[in-house]
Short mmCIF file of C-alpha atoms and ligand atoms in Angstrom, two decimals:
data_model
loop_
_atom_site.label_atom_id
_atom_site.label_comp_id
_atom_site.label_asym_id
_atom_site.label_seq_id
_atom_site.Cartn_x
_atom_site.Cartn_y
_atom_site.Cartn_z
CA MET A 2 27.53 44.81 -44.17
CA LEU A 3 30.01 43.08 -46.04
CA SER A 4 28.67 39.39 -45.22
CA LEU A 5 25.47 40.86 -46.18
CA LEU A 6 26.21 42.19 -49.50
CA GLN A 7 28.37 38.70 -50.12
CA GLU A 8 25.47 36.90 -49.05
CA TRP A 9 23.32 38.42 -51.33
CA LEU A 10 26.25 38.05 -54.14
CA HIS A 11 26.13 34.17 -53.48
CA LEU A 12 22.49 33.84 -53.75
CA LEU A 13 22.37 35.63 -56.93
CA VAL A 14 25.34 33.71 -59.17
CA ARG A 15 24.37 30.52 -57.07
CA TRP A 16 20.50 31.49 -58.71
CA ALA A 17 21.94 31.81 -62.51
CA HIS A 18 24.20 29.04 -62.01
CA VAL A 19 21.21 26.61 -61.77
CA ILE A 20 19.21 28.33 -64.72
CA ALA A 21 22.19 28.25 -66.85
CA GLY A 22 22.70 24.89 -66.19
CA ILE A 23 18.97 24.06 -66.12
CA MET A 24 19.27 26.01 -69.98
CA TRP A 25 22.59 24.04 -71.03
CA ILE A 26 21.97 20.03 -69.63
CA GLY A 27 18.16 20.64 -71.45
CA ASP A 28 19.84 21.81 -74.78
CA SER A 29 21.80 18.61 -74.40
CA PHE A 30 19.33 16.54 -73.45
CA LEU A 31 16.97 17.37 -76.43
CA PHE A 32 19.74 17.16 -79.22
CA MET A 33 20.55 13.67 -77.66
CA TRP A 34 17.02 13.03 -78.02
CA LEU A 35 16.40 14.50 -81.10
CA ASP A 36 19.41 12.73 -82.88
CA SER A 37 18.17 9.38 -81.23
CA HIS A 38 14.45 9.89 -82.63
CA LEU A 39 15.57 10.52 -86.38
CA SER A 40 14.07 8.30 -88.85
CA GLN A 41 14.72 7.94 -92.87
CA PRO A 42 12.69 10.58 -94.88
CA THR A 43 8.81 10.28 -95.58
CA LYS A 44 9.34 11.94 -99.17
CA PRO A 45 12.12 13.06 -101.24
CA ARG A 46 14.01 16.23 -99.45
CA GLU A 47 17.17 17.86 -101.06
CA GLY A 48 20.39 17.90 -99.65
CA THR A 49 22.14 15.35 -97.12
CA VAL A 50 19.67 14.82 -95.67
CA VAL A 51 20.47 12.22 -92.63
CA GLY A 52 16.75 12.12 -90.97
CA GLU A 53 13.65 13.47 -90.15
CA LEU A 54 11.45 13.77 -87.02
CA TRP A 55 7.89 15.08 -86.08
CA MET A 56 6.85 16.78 -82.84
CA THR A 57 4.01 18.56 -81.21
CA HIS A 58 4.15 21.04 -78.55
CA SER A 59 3.20 24.26 -77.46
CA GLY A 60 -0.03 23.94 -79.51
CA GLY A 61 1.67 23.24 -82.79
CA PHE A 62 3.74 21.13 -85.24
CA TYR A 63 7.72 20.87 -85.36
CA GLU A 64 9.22 19.27 -88.49
CA VAL A 65 12.74 18.87 -87.87
CA ILE A 66 14.90 17.72 -90.56
CA LYS A 67 18.85 17.02 -89.80
CA ARG A 68 21.50 17.66 -92.52
CA LYS A 69 25.20 16.70 -92.35
CA SER A 70 26.38 20.20 -94.46
CA LEU A 71 24.77 22.71 -96.27
CA GLN A 72 25.41 24.45 -100.21
CA PRO A 73 26.95 27.80 -100.07
CA ASN A 74 22.83 29.21 -101.26
CA GLU A 75 21.62 27.04 -98.72
CA LEU A 76 22.74 29.09 -95.73
CA PRO A 77 20.18 30.44 -93.66
CA PRO A 78 20.08 33.96 -93.00
CA THR A 79 19.68 33.21 -89.07
CA LEU A 80 21.44 30.25 -87.81
CA TYR A 81 20.82 29.70 -84.08
CA TRP A 82 23.76 28.73 -81.97
CA PHE A 83 23.73 27.02 -78.23
CA LYS A 84 27.06 27.89 -76.78
CA TRP A 85 26.08 31.06 -74.13
CA GLU A 86 23.76 28.28 -72.22
CA SER A 87 27.14 26.53 -71.36
CA TYR A 88 29.80 29.70 -71.43
CA SER A 89 27.47 30.93 -68.71
CA THR A 90 27.03 28.02 -66.56
CA TRP A 91 30.38 27.56 -66.38
CA ILE A 92 30.96 30.98 -65.21
CA THR A 93 28.75 31.01 -63.14
CA GLY A 94 30.19 27.73 -61.53
CA PHE A 95 32.86 29.41 -61.51
CA LEU A 96 32.44 32.04 -58.91
CA LEU A 97 30.77 30.26 -57.40
CA LEU A 98 33.63 28.23 -56.06
CA ALA A 99 35.18 31.30 -55.90
CA ILE A 100 32.44 32.56 -53.30
CA VAL A 101 32.05 29.75 -51.29
CA TYR A 102 35.04 28.26 -51.83
CA TRP A 103 38.32 30.02 -51.99
CA LEU A 104 36.78 33.48 -49.85
CA GLN A 105 36.21 33.07 -46.35
CA GLY A 106 39.64 31.59 -45.59
CA ALA A 107 38.88 28.77 -47.68
CA SER A 108 37.02 27.25 -44.89
CA TYR A 109 35.00 24.61 -46.54
CA LEU A 110 37.98 23.49 -48.93
CA ILE A 111 40.77 22.95 -46.37
CA ASP A 112 40.17 20.46 -43.70
CA SER A 113 43.50 20.36 -41.37
CA SER A 114 42.95 17.33 -40.25
CA VAL A 115 43.25 15.77 -43.56
CA LEU A 116 46.31 17.94 -44.61
CA ALA A 117 46.92 22.08 -42.74
CA LEU A 118 46.81 23.74 -46.07
CA THR A 119 46.81 27.67 -46.46
CA GLN A 120 43.89 29.55 -48.03
CA GLY A 121 46.17 30.09 -51.25
CA GLN A 122 47.76 26.94 -51.45
CA ALA A 123 44.07 25.40 -51.11
CA VAL A 124 43.33 28.09 -53.98
CA ALA A 125 46.12 27.49 -56.35
CA LEU A 126 45.04 23.89 -55.91
CA SER A 127 42.19 24.49 -56.70
CA ALA A 128 42.97 26.13 -59.98
CA GLY A 129 45.35 24.46 -60.69
CA LEU A 130 43.05 20.87 -60.60
CA LEU A 131 40.72 22.97 -62.84
CA VAL A 132 43.20 23.99 -65.64
CA ALA A 133 45.28 20.31 -65.45
CA ALA A 134 42.05 18.54 -66.06
CA VAL A 135 41.68 20.34 -69.52
CA VAL A 136 45.26 19.52 -70.62
CA VAL A 137 44.53 15.76 -69.62
CA TYR A 138 40.75 15.14 -70.93
CA ASP A 139 41.80 16.92 -74.51
CA GLY A 140 45.27 15.00 -75.13
CA LEU A 141 43.40 11.41 -74.06
CA ALA A 142 40.34 12.72 -76.50
CA ARG A 143 42.69 13.50 -79.33
CA THR A 144 44.22 9.81 -78.98
CA PRO A 145 42.53 6.82 -81.32
CA LEU A 146 40.92 6.06 -78.37
CA VAL A 147 38.20 8.14 -78.34
CA GLY A 148 36.95 6.09 -81.12
CA ASN A 149 35.63 3.67 -78.38
CA LEU A 150 33.47 4.75 -76.26
CA ARG A 151 33.27 2.25 -73.77
CA ALA A 152 37.18 1.79 -73.70
CA PHE A 153 37.14 5.62 -73.29
CA GLY A 154 34.21 5.74 -70.47
CA LEU A 155 35.88 3.37 -68.80
CA LEU A 156 39.24 4.83 -68.74
CA GLY A 157 37.23 8.18 -67.60
CA LEU A 158 35.84 6.39 -64.17
CA GLY A 159 39.19 4.84 -63.47
CA LEU A 160 40.83 8.39 -63.52
CA ILE A 161 37.57 10.69 -61.54
CA SER A 162 38.13 7.82 -58.89
CA ALA A 163 41.97 8.55 -58.81
CA THR A 164 41.25 11.74 -58.86
CA ALA A 165 38.39 11.53 -55.95
CA TYR A 166 41.19 9.50 -54.10
CA GLY A 167 43.51 12.45 -54.69
CA LEU A 168 41.38 14.66 -53.54
CA SER A 169 40.27 13.15 -50.49
CA HIS A 170 43.88 13.75 -49.23
CA VAL A 171 44.15 17.19 -49.74
CA PHE A 172 40.88 18.88 -49.41
CA SER A 173 37.75 18.33 -46.73
CA GLY A 174 35.83 15.84 -48.31
CA ARG A 175 32.39 18.34 -49.69
CA GLY A 176 35.73 19.88 -50.92
CA ALA A 177 36.55 17.10 -52.69
CA PHE A 178 33.87 15.90 -54.27
CA LEU A 179 32.53 19.38 -55.30
CA HIS A 180 36.23 19.57 -57.09
CA VAL A 181 35.68 16.66 -59.16
CA GLY A 182 32.43 18.17 -60.22
CA ALA A 183 34.02 21.27 -61.01
CA MET A 184 36.60 19.49 -62.53
CA LEU A 185 34.42 17.49 -65.18
CA GLY A 186 32.07 20.19 -65.56
CA THR A 187 35.12 22.66 -66.62
CA ILE A 188 36.47 19.62 -69.16
CA MET A 189 32.67 19.87 -70.49
CA ALA A 190 32.61 23.71 -70.88
CA SER A 191 36.17 23.52 -72.67
CA ASN A 192 34.82 20.86 -75.24
CA VAL A 193 31.90 23.70 -76.14
CA PHE A 194 34.00 26.15 -76.25
CA PHE A 195 37.58 25.02 -77.68
CA ARG A 196 36.30 22.16 -79.79
CA ILE A 197 32.76 21.82 -80.19
CA ILE A 198 31.78 25.11 -81.79
CA PRO A 199 35.45 26.18 -83.50
CA ALA A 200 34.58 22.44 -85.59
CA GLN A 201 31.42 24.00 -86.30
CA ARG A 202 32.62 27.61 -86.96
CA ALA A 203 35.01 26.02 -89.63
CA MET A 204 31.97 24.07 -91.73
CA ILE A 205 30.40 26.73 -92.02
CA ALA A 206 32.99 29.07 -93.14
CA ALA A 207 34.39 26.18 -95.88
CA THR A 208 30.23 25.92 -96.83
CA GLU A 209 30.27 30.09 -97.45
CA GLN A 210 33.15 29.94 -99.09
CA GLY A 211 32.15 26.82 -101.37
CA LYS A 212 35.28 24.60 -100.25
CA PRO A 213 34.08 21.02 -99.76
CA VAL A 214 33.49 20.62 -95.88
CA ASP A 215 35.33 18.09 -94.14
CA THR A 216 32.44 16.03 -92.13
CA SER A 217 34.75 14.79 -89.52
CA LEU A 218 35.04 17.95 -87.70
CA GLY A 219 31.48 17.37 -86.87
CA LEU A 220 31.74 13.83 -86.27
CA ARG A 221 34.94 14.66 -83.70
CA ALA A 222 32.07 17.36 -81.80
CA LYS A 223 29.63 14.80 -81.78
CA ALA A 224 32.21 12.47 -79.79
CA ARG A 225 32.79 15.43 -77.57
CA SER A 226 29.18 16.41 -76.87
CA THR A 227 28.69 12.84 -76.28
CA HIS A 228 31.15 12.91 -73.18
CA ASN A 229 29.27 15.78 -72.40
CA HIS A 230 25.76 14.49 -72.41
CA PHE A 231 27.19 11.29 -70.31
CA LEU A 232 28.91 13.48 -68.50
CA THR A 233 25.94 15.88 -67.01
CA LEU A 234 24.34 13.62 -64.33
CA PRO A 235 27.32 12.41 -62.71
CA VAL A 236 28.17 16.79 -62.20
CA LEU A 237 24.50 17.04 -61.28
CA PHE A 238 25.56 14.61 -58.28
CA THR A 239 28.44 16.32 -57.40
CA MET A 240 27.10 19.40 -57.30
CA LEU A 241 24.12 18.60 -54.72
CA SER A 242 27.05 16.19 -52.90
CA ASN A 243 27.09 18.40 -49.82
CA HIS A 244 23.86 17.98 -49.08
CA PHE A 245 25.34 14.77 -48.34
CA PRO A 246 28.04 14.03 -45.86
CA SER A 247 27.30 10.11 -45.35
CA THR A 248 28.73 9.78 -49.34
CA TYR A 249 31.90 12.13 -48.82
CA GLY A 250 32.54 11.20 -45.13
CA SER A 251 32.48 7.66 -45.69
CA ALA A 252 35.19 4.93 -45.25
CA ALA A 253 36.38 5.29 -49.18
CA PRO A 254 34.94 8.20 -50.52
CA TRP A 255 36.12 7.34 -54.01
CA ALA A 256 34.48 4.67 -54.02
CA VAL A 257 31.14 5.95 -53.09
CA LEU A 258 32.16 8.78 -56.24
CA ALA A 259 33.10 5.78 -58.47
CA CYS A 260 29.54 4.06 -57.86
CA LEU A 261 27.11 7.21 -58.37
CA VAL A 262 29.31 8.48 -61.49
CA THR A 263 28.87 5.00 -62.72
CA PHE A 264 24.96 5.01 -61.73
CA GLY A 265 24.54 8.03 -63.40
CA VAL A 266 25.68 7.62 -67.02
CA GLY A 267 23.95 4.19 -66.48
CA ILE A 268 20.78 6.00 -65.42
CA LYS A 269 21.45 8.48 -68.83
CA LEU A 270 22.16 5.62 -71.20
CA PHE A 271 18.45 4.08 -69.77
CA MET A 272 16.93 7.95 -70.66
CA ASN A 273 18.48 7.07 -73.74
CA LYS A 274 17.76 3.57 -75.00
CA ARG A 275 15.15 2.35 -72.95
CA LEU A 276 13.83 -0.99 -73.07
CA GLN A 277 16.89 -1.25 -75.99
CA THR A 278 18.99 -0.41 -73.12
CA PRO A 279 22.31 -2.98 -73.03
CA ALA A 280 21.80 -6.18 -69.95
CA TRP A 281 25.05 -5.87 -69.04
CA ALA A 282 24.39 -1.63 -68.61
CA ILE A 283 21.25 -2.60 -66.49
CA ALA A 284 23.42 -4.70 -64.49
CA GLY A 285 25.09 -2.29 -63.71
CA THR A 286 23.94 0.38 -63.30
CA VAL A 287 22.12 -1.53 -60.15
CA LEU A 288 25.40 -2.93 -59.19
CA ALA A 289 26.32 0.70 -58.79
CA LEU A 290 23.63 1.24 -56.74
CA ALA A 291 24.36 -1.83 -54.24
CA GLY A 292 28.02 -0.60 -54.00
CA VAL A 293 26.39 2.97 -52.72
CA VAL A 294 24.23 1.38 -50.48
CA GLY A 295 26.95 -1.33 -49.19
CA LEU A 296 29.77 1.52 -48.74
CA THR A 297 27.65 3.97 -46.97
CA LEU A 298 26.31 1.51 -44.67
CA PRO A 299 26.64 2.86 -40.83
CA ALA A 300 28.96 -0.29 -40.36
CA SER A 301 31.66 0.84 -42.74
CA ALA A 302 31.50 4.54 -42.23
CA GLN A 303 34.41 6.29 -40.90
CA ALA A 304 34.79 6.04 -37.20
CA SER A 305 37.12 8.67 -36.34
CA ALA A 306 37.91 7.45 -32.38
CA GLN A 307 37.66 4.67 -29.92
CA ALA A 308 33.82 4.45 -28.95
CA PRO A 309 33.69 6.04 -25.37
CA ALA A 310 33.55 3.18 -23.44
CA GLY A 311 29.64 3.35 -20.67
CA ALA A 312 27.10 5.75 -22.14
CA VAL A 313 27.17 9.51 -22.62
CA SER A 314 25.02 12.07 -20.14
CA ASP A 315 22.63 14.76 -21.72
CA LEU A 316 24.66 17.33 -19.86
CA ARG A 317 27.78 15.97 -21.36
CA ALA A 318 26.38 15.81 -24.86
CA GLN A 319 25.00 19.53 -24.46
CA VAL A 320 28.42 21.01 -23.03
CA ILE A 321 30.00 19.51 -26.03
CA VAL A 322 27.76 21.63 -28.65
CA LEU A 323 27.67 24.50 -26.72
CA GLN A 324 31.88 24.57 -26.78
CA ARG A 325 32.11 23.64 -30.47
CA CYS A 326 28.46 23.93 -32.36
CA THR A 327 26.17 26.68 -30.56
CA PRO A 328 29.90 29.47 -31.23
CA CYS A 329 28.14 29.27 -35.27
CA HIS A 330 24.73 27.54 -34.61
CA ALA A 331 22.60 29.87 -32.06
CA LEU A 332 19.91 32.63 -32.65
CA LYS A 333 23.25 35.41 -31.95
CA PRO A 334 26.27 33.56 -32.94
CA THR A 335 29.80 34.66 -31.62
CA HIS A 336 31.74 33.34 -34.09
CA PRO A 337 33.12 35.63 -36.70
CA SER A 338 32.58 33.57 -39.68
CA VAL A 339 28.85 33.67 -39.44
CA THR A 340 26.53 36.03 -38.96
CA ALA A 341 23.01 34.27 -38.34
CA ALA A 342 22.81 30.72 -37.61
CA PRO A 343 23.96 28.38 -40.29
CA LYS A 344 20.63 27.46 -42.19
CA GLY A 345 18.61 28.40 -39.82
CA LEU A 346 19.81 25.83 -37.05
CA SER A 347 20.51 27.07 -33.80
CA TYR A 348 21.28 24.25 -30.65
CA GLU A 349 21.08 26.44 -27.71
CA THR A 350 18.41 24.63 -25.76
CA PRO A 351 18.15 20.35 -24.57
CA GLU A 352 15.27 19.91 -26.82
CA GLN A 353 17.00 21.56 -29.89
CA LEU A 354 19.78 18.99 -29.52
CA LYS A 355 17.50 16.04 -29.20
CA GLN A 356 15.02 17.87 -32.76
CA TYR A 357 18.29 17.70 -34.67
CA ALA A 358 19.73 14.55 -33.47
CA SER A 359 19.64 12.71 -37.28
CA GLN A 360 20.44 15.87 -38.80
CA MET A 361 23.63 16.38 -36.46
CA LEU A 362 24.89 12.90 -36.58
CA PRO A 363 25.69 12.34 -40.25
CA GLN A 364 27.47 15.97 -40.30
CA VAL A 365 30.25 15.25 -37.21
CA LYS A 366 30.38 12.21 -38.51
CA SER A 367 32.03 12.51 -41.67
CA LYS A 368 33.57 15.57 -39.81
CA ALA A 369 32.02 18.57 -42.46
CA MET A 370 30.99 20.11 -39.02
CA PRO A 371 32.16 21.61 -36.92
CA LEU A 372 32.43 24.01 -39.93
CA ALA A 373 36.70 22.94 -40.69
CA ASN A 374 36.71 22.32 -37.24
CA LEU A 375 37.01 26.36 -36.36
CA THR A 376 36.27 24.88 -32.62
CA GLN A 377 39.13 22.76 -32.21
CA MET A 378 36.22 19.83 -31.91
CA THR A 379 38.71 16.92 -30.12
CA ASP A 380 38.61 13.18 -31.56
CA ASP A 381 37.29 12.01 -28.24
CA GLU A 382 34.59 14.44 -27.99
CA ARG A 383 33.49 13.30 -31.23
CA ALA A 384 33.59 10.28 -30.29
CA GLU A 385 31.52 10.91 -27.13
CA LEU A 386 28.72 13.08 -29.18
CA ILE A 387 28.41 10.48 -31.83
CA THR A 388 27.35 7.95 -29.03
CA TRP A 389 24.87 10.34 -27.80
CA LEU A 390 23.55 11.27 -30.91
CA GLU A 391 23.26 7.44 -31.99
CA ALA A 392 21.63 6.88 -28.68
CA GLN A 393 19.22 9.68 -29.22
CA GLY A 394 17.76 7.17 -32.28
CA ALA A 395 19.78 9.26 -34.73
CA GLY A 396 21.31 7.08 -37.43
CA ARG A 397 18.16 4.28 -37.64
C1 HEC B 30 32.36 28.12 -37.64
C2 HEC B 30 30.94 27.98 -37.96
C3 HEC B 30 30.36 26.81 -37.41
C4 HEC B 30 30.56 25.43 -36.71
C5 HEC B 30 31.48 25.48 -35.51
C6 HEC B 30 29.67 24.29 -37.20
N1 HEC B 30 29.09 24.85 -37.56
FE1 HEC B 30 27.34 23.71 -38.75
N2 HEC B 30 27.21 24.81 -39.91
C7 HEC B 30 27.88 25.93 -40.60
C8 HEC B 30 27.73 26.68 -41.62
C9 HEC B 30 27.89 27.11 -42.37
C10 HEC B 30 26.46 25.23 -42.42
C11 HEC B 30 25.99 25.99 -43.50
C12 HEC B 30 26.83 24.60 -44.74
C13 HEC B 30 26.35 25.21 -46.35
O1 HEC B 30 26.06 25.94 -46.18
O2 HEC B 30 26.11 24.31 -46.77
C14 HEC B 30 26.19 24.35 -41.58
C15 HEC B 30 25.72 23.38 -42.12
C16 HEC B 30 24.99 22.57 -40.48
C17 HEC B 30 24.47 21.90 -40.79
C18 HEC B 30 23.05 21.60 -41.99
C19 HEC B 30 23.58 20.53 -42.67
C20 HEC B 30 23.44 20.51 -44.08
O3 HEC B 30 23.61 21.15 -45.36
O4 HEC B 30 21.71 20.50 -44.20
C21 HEC B 30 24.05 20.98 -39.60
C22 HEC B 30 23.70 19.73 -39.65
C23 HEC B 30 25.29 21.58 -38.96
N3 HEC B 30 25.46 22.78 -39.15
C24 HEC B 30 25.79 20.80 -37.80
C25 HEC B 30 26.40 21.35 -36.90
C26 HEC B 30 27.58 20.65 -35.46
C27 HEC B 30 26.55 19.37 -34.85
C28 HEC B 30 28.72 21.47 -35.32
C29 HEC B 30 28.48 21.02 -34.04
C30 HEC B 30 29.62 19.32 -33.91
C31 HEC B 30 28.67 22.40 -36.10
N4 HEC B 30 27.38 22.11 -37.21
C32 HEC B 30 28.98 23.55 -35.94
C33 HEC B 30 28.88 26.46 -39.91
C34 HEC B 30 29.14 25.52 -38.21
#
């Protein structure tokens, strides 16, 4: 009963997280798009007009005028803010992190072959990372370096890669990637909460009191929202990464992540600038993609043990799977950590083994399965199973 409740809670929170995320990222994309498409006013306009643009949607026409500041008497009765999209994405994301990675013995987070953490230690490291990331980022974003977006981006890429490298020596592969994403998402939400919204509040308060508005506040908020904007695609990848064990299970997961982050930023730049994208940025994006392909080719994937000398028989493969996988992957699992075949995958018959071979291979290779190695698969068994799965045509 408890595990059923937990599953429903998981579903509701995940659903809410995706919805909130779509709204937040949708806002970010729309406002960056608006800013980059403003043109000089076509007719005289009042106030500190930065630009204007026209759009058509929903059976009508929208006239948008951007002003840098307002006069006290110009404050509209209703002013729309965009902040709850961000806050609710973070809150649901944090709950999801706790439900999936902290509860149930933190079995998705701990990989004892990487580091034998206790549940308490893993949770403390996970939470500590989120706080530390905000402190470090915010410190850096107050230095003059923030004025140079390219240099700041390169430094960020270096720090993200270093974090991925460090985390892959602490957490399970999938836990490490997810935590890079959780860290970036937390930085983004903290930008909105601590910097962007307060700056906007201060500007409105000054307007209301008829004091001169410090527009540098708006510029600084804009720098933070630009950082957020370029982080969206990399963060989205890390959130999906747990479905792609060949990325976090490769020989150099931090390098794969660095390439994917670069690729995500490059694609966002291209979406913004289209044909005006500088050649160096296009070259970097293509190189990053080539890097991902090169780094995840089977030859460079992690070999957990010496490959067994000869072929592995069907019977031997079945014995290994029955012992190490079917405690969970069965119609009626016997392992206490699951109540139904995870993802509907049961490996009880020789036919099922062959049918799912190509799905099993990356999970076994990357050590994502058996989950947290709860069934204590040995390195030799893993190597034997990999050989057998490859002989079935998996991974080709
Ligand atoms: C302790 C329980 C447990 C054991 C043992 C286990 N698994 Fe899993 N497996 C899971 C759970 C839970 C999931 C769902 C993971 C998720 O939600 O991302 C899963 C998911 C999978 C998936 C689907 C992954 C995806 O994201 O599509 C494959 C394939 C898989 N396991 C293969 C195996 C193989 C092969 C073994 C044996 C070598 C094994 N598992 C052992 C619990 C287990």
